[in-house]
Coordinates of C-alpha atoms in Angstrom, one line a residue:
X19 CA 126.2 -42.2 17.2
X20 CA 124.8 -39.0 15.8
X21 CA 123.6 -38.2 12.2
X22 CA 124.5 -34.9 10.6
X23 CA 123.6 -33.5 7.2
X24 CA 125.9 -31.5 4.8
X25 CA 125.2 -28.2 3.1
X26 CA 125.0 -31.0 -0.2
X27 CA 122.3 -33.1 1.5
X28 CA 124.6 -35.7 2.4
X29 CA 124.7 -37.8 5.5
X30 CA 127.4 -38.2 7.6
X31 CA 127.8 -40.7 10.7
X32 CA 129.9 -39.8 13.3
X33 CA 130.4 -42.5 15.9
X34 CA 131.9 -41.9 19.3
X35 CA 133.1 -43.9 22.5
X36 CA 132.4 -43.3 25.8
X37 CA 134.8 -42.4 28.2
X38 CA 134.2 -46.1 30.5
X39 CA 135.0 -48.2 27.4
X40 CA 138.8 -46.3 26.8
X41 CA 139.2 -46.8 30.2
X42 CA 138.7 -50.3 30.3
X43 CA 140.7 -50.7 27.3
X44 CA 143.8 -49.2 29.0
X45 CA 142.9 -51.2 32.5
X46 CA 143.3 -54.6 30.2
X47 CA 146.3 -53.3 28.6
X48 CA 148.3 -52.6 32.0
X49 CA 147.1 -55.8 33.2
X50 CA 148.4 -57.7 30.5
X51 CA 151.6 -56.0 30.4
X52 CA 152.2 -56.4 34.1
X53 CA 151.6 -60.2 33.3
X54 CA 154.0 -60.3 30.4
X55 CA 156.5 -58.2 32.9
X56 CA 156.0 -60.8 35.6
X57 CA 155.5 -63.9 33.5
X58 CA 159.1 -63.1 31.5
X59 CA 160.8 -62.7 34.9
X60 CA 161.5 -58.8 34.3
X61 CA 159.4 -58.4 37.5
X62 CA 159.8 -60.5 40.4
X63 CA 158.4 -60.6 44.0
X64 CA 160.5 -61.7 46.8
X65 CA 157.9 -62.6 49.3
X66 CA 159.1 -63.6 53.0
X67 CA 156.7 -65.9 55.1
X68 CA 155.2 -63.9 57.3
X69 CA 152.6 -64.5 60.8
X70 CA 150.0 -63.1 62.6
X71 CA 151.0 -61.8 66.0
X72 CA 150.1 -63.6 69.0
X73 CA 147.1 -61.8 71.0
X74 CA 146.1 -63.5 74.1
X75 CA 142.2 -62.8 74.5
X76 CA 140.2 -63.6 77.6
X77 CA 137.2 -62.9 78.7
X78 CA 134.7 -63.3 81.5
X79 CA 131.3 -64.4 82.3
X80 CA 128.7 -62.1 81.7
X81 CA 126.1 -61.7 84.7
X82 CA 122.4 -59.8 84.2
X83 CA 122.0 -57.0 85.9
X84 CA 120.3 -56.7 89.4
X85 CA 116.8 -55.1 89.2
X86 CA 114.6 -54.1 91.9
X87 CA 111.1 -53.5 90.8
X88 CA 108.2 -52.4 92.1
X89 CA 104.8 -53.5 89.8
X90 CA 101.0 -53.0 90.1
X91 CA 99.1 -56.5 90.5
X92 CA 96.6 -57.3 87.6
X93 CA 93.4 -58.9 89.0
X94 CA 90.9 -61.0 86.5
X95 CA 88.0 -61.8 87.7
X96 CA 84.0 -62.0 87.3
X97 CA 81.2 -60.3 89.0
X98 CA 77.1 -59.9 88.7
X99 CA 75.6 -57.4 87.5
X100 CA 72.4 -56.1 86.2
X101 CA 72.0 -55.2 82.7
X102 CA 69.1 -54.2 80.7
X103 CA 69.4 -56.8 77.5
X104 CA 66.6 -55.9 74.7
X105 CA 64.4 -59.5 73.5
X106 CA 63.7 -59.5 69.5
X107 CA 60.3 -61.5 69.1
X108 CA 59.9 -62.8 65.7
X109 CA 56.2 -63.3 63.9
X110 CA 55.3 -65.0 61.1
X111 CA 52.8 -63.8 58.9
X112 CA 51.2 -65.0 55.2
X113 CA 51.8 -62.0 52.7
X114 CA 51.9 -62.2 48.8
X115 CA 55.2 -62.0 46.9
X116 CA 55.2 -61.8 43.5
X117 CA 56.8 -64.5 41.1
X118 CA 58.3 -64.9 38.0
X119 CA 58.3 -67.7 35.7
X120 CA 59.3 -68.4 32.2
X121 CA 56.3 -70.6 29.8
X122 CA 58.0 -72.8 27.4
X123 CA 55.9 -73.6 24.0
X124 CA 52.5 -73.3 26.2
X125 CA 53.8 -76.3 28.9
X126 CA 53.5 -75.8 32.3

């Protein structure tokens, strides 16, 4: 919908359709007239029982391929050693910290 102004000071309205909405119109329209074609007998359709063809499908076995590899062996294991480890010694000392308290109506 757009609004336009005359030279008056009128306004005008012009609304438009899109293009998908006329075309749906016209879709439903066909349809319904095919209907009304095939419903009134106008139209008819002759259709003849029909089959698949016969297809004969076999198949064999699958097998997985032969592989020869050759690997590297992985090996786990444990063994002594000597490591310097550093030792943490702990201490304990008396040292002032400061606190903080709260005093409520001069009780302790």
């Amino acid at each position: 919908m757009a609004d336009y102004r005359t030279n008056d000071g009128d306004r005008v309205e012009v609304r438009r359709s899109g293009a998908g909405r006329t075309i749906a119109i016209i879709l439903v329209v066909v349809a319904a007239i095919v209907a009304i074609l095939f419903a009134t007998g106008f139209w008819s359709a002759n259709v003849k029982e029909g089959a698949l063809p016969d297809v004969d499908v076999s198949a064999k076995g699958g097998a997985l391929p032969k592989v020869d590899l050759d690997s590297k062996e992985v090996v786990v294991g444990t063994k002594d050693t000597t490591v310097a480890v550093p030792k943490v010694k702990t201490e304990e000392e008396s040292i002032a910290v400061p606190v903080v308290g709260v005093k409520d109506n001069g009780e302790k």
